[in-house]
Short mmCIF file of C-alpha atoms and ligand atoms in Angstrom, two decimals:
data_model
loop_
_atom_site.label_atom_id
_atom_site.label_comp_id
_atom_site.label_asym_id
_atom_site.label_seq_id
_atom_site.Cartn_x
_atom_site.Cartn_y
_atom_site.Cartn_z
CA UNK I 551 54.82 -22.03 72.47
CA UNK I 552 51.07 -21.29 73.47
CA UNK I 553 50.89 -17.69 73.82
CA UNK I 554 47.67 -15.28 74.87
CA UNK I 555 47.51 -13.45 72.09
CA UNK I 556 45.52 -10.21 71.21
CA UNK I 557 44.17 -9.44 67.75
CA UNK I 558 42.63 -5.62 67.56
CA UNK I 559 40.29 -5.08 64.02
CA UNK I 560 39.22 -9.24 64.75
CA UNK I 561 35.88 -9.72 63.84
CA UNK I 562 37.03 -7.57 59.63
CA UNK I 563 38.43 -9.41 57.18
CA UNK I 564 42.19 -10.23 57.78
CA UNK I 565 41.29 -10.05 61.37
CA UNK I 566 38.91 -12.99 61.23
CA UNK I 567 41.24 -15.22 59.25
CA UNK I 568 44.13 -14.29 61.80
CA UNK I 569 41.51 -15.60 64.82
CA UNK I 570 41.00 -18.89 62.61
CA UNK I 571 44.86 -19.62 62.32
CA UNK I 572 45.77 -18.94 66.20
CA UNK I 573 43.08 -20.93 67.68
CA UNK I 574 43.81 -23.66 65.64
CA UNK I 575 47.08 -23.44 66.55
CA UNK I 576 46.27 -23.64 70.03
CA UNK I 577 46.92 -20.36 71.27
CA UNK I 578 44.36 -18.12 73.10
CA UNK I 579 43.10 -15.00 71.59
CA UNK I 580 41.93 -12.00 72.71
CA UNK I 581 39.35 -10.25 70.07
CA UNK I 582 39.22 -6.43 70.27
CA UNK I 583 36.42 -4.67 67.46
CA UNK I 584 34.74 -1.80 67.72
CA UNK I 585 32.66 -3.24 65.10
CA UNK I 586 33.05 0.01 62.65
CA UNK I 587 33.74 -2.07 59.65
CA UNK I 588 34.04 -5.78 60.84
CA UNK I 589 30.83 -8.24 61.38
CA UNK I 590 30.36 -9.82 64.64
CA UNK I 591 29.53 -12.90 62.07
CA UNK I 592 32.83 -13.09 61.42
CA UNK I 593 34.08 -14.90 64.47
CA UNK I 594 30.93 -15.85 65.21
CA UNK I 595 31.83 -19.88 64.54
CA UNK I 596 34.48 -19.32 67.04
CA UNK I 597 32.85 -18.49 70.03
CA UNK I 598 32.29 -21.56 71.17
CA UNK I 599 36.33 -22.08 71.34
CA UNK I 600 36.82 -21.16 75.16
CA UNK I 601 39.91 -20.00 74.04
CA UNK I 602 38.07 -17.20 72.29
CA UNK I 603 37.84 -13.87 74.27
CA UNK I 604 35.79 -10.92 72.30
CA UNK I 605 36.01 -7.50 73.59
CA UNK I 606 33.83 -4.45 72.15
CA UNK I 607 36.82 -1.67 72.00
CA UNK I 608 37.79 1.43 70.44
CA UNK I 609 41.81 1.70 69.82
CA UNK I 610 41.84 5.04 70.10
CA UNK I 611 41.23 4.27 73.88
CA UNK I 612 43.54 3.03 76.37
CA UNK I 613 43.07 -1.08 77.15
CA UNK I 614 44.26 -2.10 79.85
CA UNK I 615 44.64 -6.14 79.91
CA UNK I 616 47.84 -8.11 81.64
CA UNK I 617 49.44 -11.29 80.34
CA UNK I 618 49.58 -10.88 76.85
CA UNK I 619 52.43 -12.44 74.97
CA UNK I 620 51.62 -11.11 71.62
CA UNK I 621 50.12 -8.47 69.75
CA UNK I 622 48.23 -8.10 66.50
CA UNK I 623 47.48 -4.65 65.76
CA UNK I 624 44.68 -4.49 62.65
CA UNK I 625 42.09 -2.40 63.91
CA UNK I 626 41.73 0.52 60.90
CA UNK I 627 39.07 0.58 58.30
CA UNK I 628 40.79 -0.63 55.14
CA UNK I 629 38.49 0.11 52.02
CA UNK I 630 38.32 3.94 51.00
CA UNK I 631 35.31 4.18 51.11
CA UNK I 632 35.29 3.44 54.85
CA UNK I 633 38.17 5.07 55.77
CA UNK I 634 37.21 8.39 54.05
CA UNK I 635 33.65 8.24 55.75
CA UNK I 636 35.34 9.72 58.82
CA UNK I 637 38.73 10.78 57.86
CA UNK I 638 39.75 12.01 61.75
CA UNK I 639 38.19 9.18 63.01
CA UNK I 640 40.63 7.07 60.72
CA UNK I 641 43.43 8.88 62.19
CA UNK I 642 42.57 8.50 65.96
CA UNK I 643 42.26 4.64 64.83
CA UNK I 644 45.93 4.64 63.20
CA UNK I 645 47.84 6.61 65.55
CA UNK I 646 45.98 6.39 69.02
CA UNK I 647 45.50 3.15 68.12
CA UNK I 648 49.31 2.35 67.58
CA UNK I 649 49.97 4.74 70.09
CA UNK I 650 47.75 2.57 73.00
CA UNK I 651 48.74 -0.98 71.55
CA UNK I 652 52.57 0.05 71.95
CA UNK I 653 51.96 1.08 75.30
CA UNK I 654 50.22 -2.03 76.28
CA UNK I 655 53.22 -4.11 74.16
CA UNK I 656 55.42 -1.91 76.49
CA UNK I 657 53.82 -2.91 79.66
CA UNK I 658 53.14 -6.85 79.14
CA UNK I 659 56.43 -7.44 77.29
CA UNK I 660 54.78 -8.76 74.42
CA UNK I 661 55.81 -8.13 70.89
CA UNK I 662 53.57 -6.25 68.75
CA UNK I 663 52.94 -6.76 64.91
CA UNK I 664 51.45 -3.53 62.91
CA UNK I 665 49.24 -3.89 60.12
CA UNK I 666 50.99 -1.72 57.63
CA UNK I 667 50.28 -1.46 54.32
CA UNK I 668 51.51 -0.31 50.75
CA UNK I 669 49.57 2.27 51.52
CA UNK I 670 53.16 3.83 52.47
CA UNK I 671 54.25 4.20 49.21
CA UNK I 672 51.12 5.98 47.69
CA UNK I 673 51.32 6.70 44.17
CA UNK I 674 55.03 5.21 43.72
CA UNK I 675 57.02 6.42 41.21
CA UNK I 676 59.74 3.31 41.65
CA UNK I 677 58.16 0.06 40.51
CA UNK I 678 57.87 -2.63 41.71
CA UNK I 679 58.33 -1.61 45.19
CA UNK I 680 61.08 -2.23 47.56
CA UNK I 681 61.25 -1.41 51.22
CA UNK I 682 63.71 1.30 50.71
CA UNK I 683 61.16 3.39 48.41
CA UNK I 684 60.18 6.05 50.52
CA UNK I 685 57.11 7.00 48.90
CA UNK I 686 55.00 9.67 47.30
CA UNK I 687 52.23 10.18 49.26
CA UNK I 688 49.70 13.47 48.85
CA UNK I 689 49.36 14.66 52.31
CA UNK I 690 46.71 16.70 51.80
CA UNK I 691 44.35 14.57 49.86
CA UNK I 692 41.25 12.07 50.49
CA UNK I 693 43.43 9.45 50.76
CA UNK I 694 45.81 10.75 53.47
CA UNK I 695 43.93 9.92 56.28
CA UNK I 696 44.88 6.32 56.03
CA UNK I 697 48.34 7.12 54.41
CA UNK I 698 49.80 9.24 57.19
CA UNK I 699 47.90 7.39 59.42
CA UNK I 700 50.17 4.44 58.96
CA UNK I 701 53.19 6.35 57.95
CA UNK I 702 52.80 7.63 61.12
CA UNK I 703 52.02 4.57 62.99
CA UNK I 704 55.15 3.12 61.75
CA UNK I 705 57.22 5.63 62.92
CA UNK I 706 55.55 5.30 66.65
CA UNK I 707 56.87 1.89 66.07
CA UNK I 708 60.04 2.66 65.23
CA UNK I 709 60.45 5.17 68.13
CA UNK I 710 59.18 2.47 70.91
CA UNK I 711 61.63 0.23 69.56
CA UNK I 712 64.55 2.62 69.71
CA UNK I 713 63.60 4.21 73.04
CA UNK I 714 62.35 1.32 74.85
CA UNK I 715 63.38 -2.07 72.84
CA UNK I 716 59.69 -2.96 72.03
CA UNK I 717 59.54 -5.38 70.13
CA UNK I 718 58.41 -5.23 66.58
CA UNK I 719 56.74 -6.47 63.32
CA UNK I 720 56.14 -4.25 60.85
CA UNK I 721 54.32 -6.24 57.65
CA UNK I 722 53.32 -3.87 54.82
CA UNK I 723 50.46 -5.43 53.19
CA UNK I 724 49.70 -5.47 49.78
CA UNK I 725 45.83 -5.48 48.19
CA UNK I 726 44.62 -9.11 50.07
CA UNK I 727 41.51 -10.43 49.59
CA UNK I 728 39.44 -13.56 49.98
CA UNK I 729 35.88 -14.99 51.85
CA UNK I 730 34.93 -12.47 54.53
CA UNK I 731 35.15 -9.58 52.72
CA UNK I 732 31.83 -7.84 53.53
CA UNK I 733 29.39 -7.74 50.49
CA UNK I 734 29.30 -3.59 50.96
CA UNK I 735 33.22 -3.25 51.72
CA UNK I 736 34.18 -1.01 48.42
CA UNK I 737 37.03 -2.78 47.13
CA UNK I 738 37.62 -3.86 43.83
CA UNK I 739 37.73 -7.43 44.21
CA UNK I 740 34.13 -7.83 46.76
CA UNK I 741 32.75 -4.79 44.18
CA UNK I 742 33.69 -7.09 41.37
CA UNK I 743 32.52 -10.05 42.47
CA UNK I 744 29.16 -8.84 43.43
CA UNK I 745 28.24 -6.98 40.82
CA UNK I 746 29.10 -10.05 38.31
CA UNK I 747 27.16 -12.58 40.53
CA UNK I 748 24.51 -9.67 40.66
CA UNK I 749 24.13 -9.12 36.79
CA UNK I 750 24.75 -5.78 37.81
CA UNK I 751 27.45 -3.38 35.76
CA UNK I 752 30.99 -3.45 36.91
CA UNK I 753 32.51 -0.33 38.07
CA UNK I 754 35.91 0.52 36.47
CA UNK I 755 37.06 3.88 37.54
CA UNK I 756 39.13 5.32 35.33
CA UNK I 757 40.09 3.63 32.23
CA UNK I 758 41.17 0.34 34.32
CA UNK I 759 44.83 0.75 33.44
CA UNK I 760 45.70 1.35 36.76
CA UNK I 761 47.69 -1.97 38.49
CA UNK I 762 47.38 -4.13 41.85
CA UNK I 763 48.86 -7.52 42.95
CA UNK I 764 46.19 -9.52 44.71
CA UNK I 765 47.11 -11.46 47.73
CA UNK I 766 45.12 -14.43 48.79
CA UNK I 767 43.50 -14.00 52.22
CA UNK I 768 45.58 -17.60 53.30
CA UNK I 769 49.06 -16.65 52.28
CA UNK I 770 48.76 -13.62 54.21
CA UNK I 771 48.06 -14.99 57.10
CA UNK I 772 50.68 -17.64 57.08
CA UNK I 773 53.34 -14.70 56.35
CA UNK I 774 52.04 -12.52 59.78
CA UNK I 775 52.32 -16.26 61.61
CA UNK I 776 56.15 -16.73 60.38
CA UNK I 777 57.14 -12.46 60.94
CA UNK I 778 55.43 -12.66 64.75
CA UNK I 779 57.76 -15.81 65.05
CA UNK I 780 60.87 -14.41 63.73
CA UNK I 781 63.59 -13.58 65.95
CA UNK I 782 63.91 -10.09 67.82
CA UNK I 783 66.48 -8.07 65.40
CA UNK I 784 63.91 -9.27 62.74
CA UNK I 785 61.32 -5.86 62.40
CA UNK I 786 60.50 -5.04 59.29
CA UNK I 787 59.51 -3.37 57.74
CA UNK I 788 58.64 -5.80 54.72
CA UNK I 789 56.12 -6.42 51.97
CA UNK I 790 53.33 -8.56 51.99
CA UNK I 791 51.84 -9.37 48.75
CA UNK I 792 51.46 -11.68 46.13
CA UNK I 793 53.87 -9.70 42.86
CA UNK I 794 51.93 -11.05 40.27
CA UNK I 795 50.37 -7.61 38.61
CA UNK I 796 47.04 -7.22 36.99
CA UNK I 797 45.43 -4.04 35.43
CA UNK I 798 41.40 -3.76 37.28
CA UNK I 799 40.43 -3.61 33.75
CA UNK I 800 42.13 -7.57 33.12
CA UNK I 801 41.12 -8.29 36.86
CA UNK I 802 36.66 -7.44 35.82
CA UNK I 803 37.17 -9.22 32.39
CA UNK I 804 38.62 -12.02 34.37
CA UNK I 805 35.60 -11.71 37.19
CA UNK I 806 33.41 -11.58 34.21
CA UNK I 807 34.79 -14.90 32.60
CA UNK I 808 35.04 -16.92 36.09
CA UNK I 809 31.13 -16.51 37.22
CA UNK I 810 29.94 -16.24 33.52
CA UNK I 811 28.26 -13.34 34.24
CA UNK I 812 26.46 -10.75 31.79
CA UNK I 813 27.64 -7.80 33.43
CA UNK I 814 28.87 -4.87 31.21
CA UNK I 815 31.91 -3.13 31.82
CA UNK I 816 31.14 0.69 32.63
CA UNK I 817 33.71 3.48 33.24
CA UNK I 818 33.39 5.94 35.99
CA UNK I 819 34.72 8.83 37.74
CA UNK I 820 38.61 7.99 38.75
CA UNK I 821 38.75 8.62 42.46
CA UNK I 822 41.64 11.59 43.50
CA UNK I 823 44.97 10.36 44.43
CA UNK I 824 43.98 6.56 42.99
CA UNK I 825 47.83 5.17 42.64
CA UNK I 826 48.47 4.30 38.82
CA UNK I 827 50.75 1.15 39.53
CA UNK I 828 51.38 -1.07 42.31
CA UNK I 829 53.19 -4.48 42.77
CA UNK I 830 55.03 -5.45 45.72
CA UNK I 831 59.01 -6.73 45.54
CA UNK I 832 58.48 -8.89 47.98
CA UNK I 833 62.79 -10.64 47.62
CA UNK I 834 62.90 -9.43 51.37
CA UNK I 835 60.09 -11.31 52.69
CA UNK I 836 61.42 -14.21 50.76
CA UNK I 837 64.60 -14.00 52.26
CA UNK I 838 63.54 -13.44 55.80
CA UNK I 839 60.34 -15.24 56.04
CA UNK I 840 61.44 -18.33 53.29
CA UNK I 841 57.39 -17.01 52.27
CA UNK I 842 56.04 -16.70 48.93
CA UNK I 843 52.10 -16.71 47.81
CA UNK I 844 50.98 -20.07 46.98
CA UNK I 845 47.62 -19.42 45.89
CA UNK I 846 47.49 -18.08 42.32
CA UNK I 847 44.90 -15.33 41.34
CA UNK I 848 42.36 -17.71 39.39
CA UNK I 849 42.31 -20.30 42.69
CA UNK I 850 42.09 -17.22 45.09
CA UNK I 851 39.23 -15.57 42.96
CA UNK I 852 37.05 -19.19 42.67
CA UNK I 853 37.26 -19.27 46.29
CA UNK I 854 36.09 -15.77 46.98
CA UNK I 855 33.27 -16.53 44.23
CA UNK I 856 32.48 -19.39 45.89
CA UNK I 857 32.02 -17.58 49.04
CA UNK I 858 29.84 -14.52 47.66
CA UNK I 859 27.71 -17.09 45.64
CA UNK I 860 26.71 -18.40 49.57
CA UNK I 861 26.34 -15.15 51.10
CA UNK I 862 24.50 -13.14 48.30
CA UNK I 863 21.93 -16.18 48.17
CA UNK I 864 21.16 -15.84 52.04
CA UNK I 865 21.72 -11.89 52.59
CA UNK I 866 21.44 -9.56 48.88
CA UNK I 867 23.80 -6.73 49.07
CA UNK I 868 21.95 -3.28 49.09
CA UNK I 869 25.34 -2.17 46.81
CA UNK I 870 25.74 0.80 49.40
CA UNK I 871 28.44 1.43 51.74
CA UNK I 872 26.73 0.48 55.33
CA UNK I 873 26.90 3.29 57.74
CA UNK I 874 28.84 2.75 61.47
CA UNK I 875 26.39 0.45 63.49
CA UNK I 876 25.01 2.42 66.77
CA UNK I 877 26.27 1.19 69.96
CA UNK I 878 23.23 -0.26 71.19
CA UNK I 879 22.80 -2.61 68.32
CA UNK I 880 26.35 -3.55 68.58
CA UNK I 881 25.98 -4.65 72.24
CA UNK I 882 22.57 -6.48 71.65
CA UNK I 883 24.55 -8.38 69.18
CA UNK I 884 24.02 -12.14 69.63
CA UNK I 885 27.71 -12.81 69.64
CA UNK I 886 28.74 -10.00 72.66
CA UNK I 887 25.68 -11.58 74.65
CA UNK I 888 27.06 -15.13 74.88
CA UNK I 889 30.67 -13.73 74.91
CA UNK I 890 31.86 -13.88 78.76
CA UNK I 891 32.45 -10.06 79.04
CA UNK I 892 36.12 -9.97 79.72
CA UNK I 893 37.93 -8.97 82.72
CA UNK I 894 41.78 -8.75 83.14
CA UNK I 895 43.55 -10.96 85.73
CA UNK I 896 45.57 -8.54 87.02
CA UNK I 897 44.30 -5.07 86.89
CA UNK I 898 47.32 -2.35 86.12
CA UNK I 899 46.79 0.94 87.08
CA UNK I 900 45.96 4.15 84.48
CA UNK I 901 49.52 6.08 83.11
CA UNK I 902 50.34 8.58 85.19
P1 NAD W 1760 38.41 -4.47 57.61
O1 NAD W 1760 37.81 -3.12 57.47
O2 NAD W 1760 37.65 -5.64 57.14
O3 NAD W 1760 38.80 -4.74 59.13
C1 NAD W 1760 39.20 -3.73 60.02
C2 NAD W 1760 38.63 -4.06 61.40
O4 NAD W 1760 39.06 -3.07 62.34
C3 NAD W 1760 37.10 -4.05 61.43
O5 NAD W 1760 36.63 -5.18 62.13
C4 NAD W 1760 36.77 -2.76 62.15
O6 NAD W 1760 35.52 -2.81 62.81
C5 NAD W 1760 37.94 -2.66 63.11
N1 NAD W 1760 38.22 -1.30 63.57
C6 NAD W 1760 38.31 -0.16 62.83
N2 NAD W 1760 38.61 0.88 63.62
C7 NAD W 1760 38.72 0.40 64.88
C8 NAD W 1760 38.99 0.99 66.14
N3 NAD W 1760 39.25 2.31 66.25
N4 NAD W 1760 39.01 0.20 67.24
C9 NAD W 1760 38.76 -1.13 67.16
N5 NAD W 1760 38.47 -1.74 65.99
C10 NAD W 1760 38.45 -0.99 64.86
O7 NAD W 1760 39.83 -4.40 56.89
P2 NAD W 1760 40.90 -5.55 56.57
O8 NAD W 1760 41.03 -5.65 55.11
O9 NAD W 1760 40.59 -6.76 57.36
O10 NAD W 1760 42.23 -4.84 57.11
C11 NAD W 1760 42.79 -5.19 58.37
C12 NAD W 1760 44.05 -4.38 58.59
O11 NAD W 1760 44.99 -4.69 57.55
C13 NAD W 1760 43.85 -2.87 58.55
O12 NAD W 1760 44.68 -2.27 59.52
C14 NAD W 1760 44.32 -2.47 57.16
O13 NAD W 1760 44.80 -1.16 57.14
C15 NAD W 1760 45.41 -3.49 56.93
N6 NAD W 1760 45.60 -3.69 55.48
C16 NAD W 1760 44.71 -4.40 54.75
C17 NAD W 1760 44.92 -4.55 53.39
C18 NAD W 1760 43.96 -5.34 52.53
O14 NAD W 1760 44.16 -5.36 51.31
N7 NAD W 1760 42.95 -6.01 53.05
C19 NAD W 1760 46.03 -3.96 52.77
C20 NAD W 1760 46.90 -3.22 53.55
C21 NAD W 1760 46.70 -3.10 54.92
N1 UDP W 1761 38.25 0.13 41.66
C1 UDP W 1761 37.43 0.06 40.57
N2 UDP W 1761 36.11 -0.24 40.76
C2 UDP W 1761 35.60 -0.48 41.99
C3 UDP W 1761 36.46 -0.40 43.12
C4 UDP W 1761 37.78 -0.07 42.91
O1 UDP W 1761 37.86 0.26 39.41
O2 UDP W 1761 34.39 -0.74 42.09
C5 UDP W 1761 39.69 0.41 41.43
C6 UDP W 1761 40.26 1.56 42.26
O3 UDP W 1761 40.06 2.79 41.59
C7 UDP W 1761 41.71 1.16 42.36
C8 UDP W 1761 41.68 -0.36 42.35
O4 UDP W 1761 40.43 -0.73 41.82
O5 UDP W 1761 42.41 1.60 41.21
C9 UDP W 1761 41.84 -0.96 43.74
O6 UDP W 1761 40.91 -0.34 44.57
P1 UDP W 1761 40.64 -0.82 46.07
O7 UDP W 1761 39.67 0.15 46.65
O8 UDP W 1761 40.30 -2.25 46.10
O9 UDP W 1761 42.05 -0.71 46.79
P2 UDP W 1761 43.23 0.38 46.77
O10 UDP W 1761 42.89 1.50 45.86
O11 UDP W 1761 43.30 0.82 48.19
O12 UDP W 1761 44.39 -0.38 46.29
#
């Protein structure tokens, strides 16, 4: 069934992707961005779907919209560097944010996925990891903005869906990546990537032992489609994420190899609280979802490649995280001016 659907964090990476698969799939979508991290370029190729609604919004702000049928809840810078620029800020955008889109889920009856993330489990100590594993996550450290923030959402989720049978999806995504990621977003794989295509040296912090499993932008996307679709008693939460492990150190020698670059490997400073091993059991998602990742590591990565090649030859990186864009220039933006600002159908009042 055609639903109106609402994506928050739509015009950043997964977000984007997400807007691609529901329009095509008929339904009508409902951007929200506040633009902190995401590129109104992004979605820009979809604004001339009518079905394509974007509204400039902060999460950690009520929204008040009727007729929704279903909720995507991404908005939350996901790189470190990002989230760390304005730890507090993070937090408003995890828990105010879950906090608002529950509330809205509550009041349109729609059923709300969470963008969770392995996050959760912070530097496991259980390997690979199963839903059950409870975690070890410093609460005190750089990192815990973003790690209690979505511990926390999760448990707002949780509560709505005891107290007042909201319901729920609760993915926990593993590393994903693919086209889209921005060419100053931090992580490993867009660092990588650029710096090899750059001739620039790659950045291993640490001694590159450390582990991820790298999910393909596609197959992530086609496991939110099948959880949002899954029937009620179906919540999560459950891993998303493709198992197969790499060490960063294989995963830049690899890079290296697949642009034939002449980048050197260099070793930096290991950032605080950087978790030593990570791979996703993901038996539960197989079970629930019939999902697995199709796309293997080398396909994913010539893809992204591909996709950096294009954008570094039109618009060179500066190689520095890019600071929050002021207001102004977000609403000059070419995209919010030939965006029908958005107005609700049926206005509900303001909680009480
Ligand atoms: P991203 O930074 O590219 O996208 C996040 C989007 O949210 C951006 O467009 C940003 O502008 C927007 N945003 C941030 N704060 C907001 C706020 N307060 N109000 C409205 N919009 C806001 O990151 P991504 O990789 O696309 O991640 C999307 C979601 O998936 C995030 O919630 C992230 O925590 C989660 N996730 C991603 C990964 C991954 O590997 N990519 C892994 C685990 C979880
Ligand atoms: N990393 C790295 N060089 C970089 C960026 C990241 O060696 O330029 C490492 C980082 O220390 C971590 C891994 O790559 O061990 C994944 O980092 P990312 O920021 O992509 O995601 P997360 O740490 O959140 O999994």
């Amino acid at each position: 069934m055609m639903t109106r659907t609402l994506v928050t964090g739509a015009a950043g990476f997964i977000g984007s992707h997400l807007c691609d698969r529901l329009i095509a799939d008929g339904h009508e979508v409902i951007a929200v961005d506040n633009f902190f991290t995401g590129s109104d370029g992004n979605i820009a190729h979809l604004t001339t779907s009518r079905r394509l609604r974007v509204v400039c919004h902060d999460v950690a702000l009520p929204l008040r919209i009727d007729h929704i049928g279903a909720i995507y809840n991404l908005a939350c810078p996901a790189s470190p560097c990002h989230y760390q620029r304005d730890p507090v800020r993070t937090i408003k955008s995890n828990i105010m944010g879950a906090l608002n889109m529950l509330d809205l889920a509550r009041r349109t009856n729609a059923t709300i996925l969470q963008a969770s993330t392995s996050e959760v489990y912070g530097d496991p100590v259980i390997h690979p990891q199963p839903e059950s594993y409870r975690g070890n996550v410093n609460p005190i450290g750089p990192r815990a903005c973003y790690d209690e923030g979505k511990r926390c959402a999760e448990t707002l989720f949780f509560d709505y869906h005891r107290r007042h049978g909201t319901r729920i999806k609760v993915p926990r995504i593993f590393n994903t990546y693919g086209p889209r990621m921005s060419t100053n977003d931090g992580r490993v794989v867009s660092n990588f990537i650029v710096q090899a295509l750059k001739g620039d040296d790659i950045t291993i912090y640490g001694n590159g032992a450390q582990t991820r499993a790298f999910c393909y932008v596609d197959d992530t996307i086609d496991a939110f489609v099948l959880l949002m679709n899954t029937p009620v008693d179906v919540t999560g939460p459950v891993n998303i994420g493709n198992p197969h492990e790499v060490s960063v150190r294989e995963l830049a020698e690899c890079i290296v190899r697949m642009t034939g670059s002449h980048s050197r490997l260099v070793y930096v400073r290991l950032p605080a609280d950087d978790p030593v091993q990570r791979c996703p059991d993901v038996s539960f998602a197989r079970s629930i979802l019939g999902w697995t990742p199709k796309v293997s590591l080398e396909d994913g990565l010539a893809r992204t490649i591909d996709y950096f090649r294009k954008t570094l030859s039109v618009r060179p990186s500066r190689g520095e995280a890019r600071p929050a864009p002021e207001p102004a220039r977000q609403m000059s933006s070419p995209l919010l001016r030939a965006t029908t600002p958005y107005s609700p159908p049926d206005e509900v009042p303001p909680r009480a």
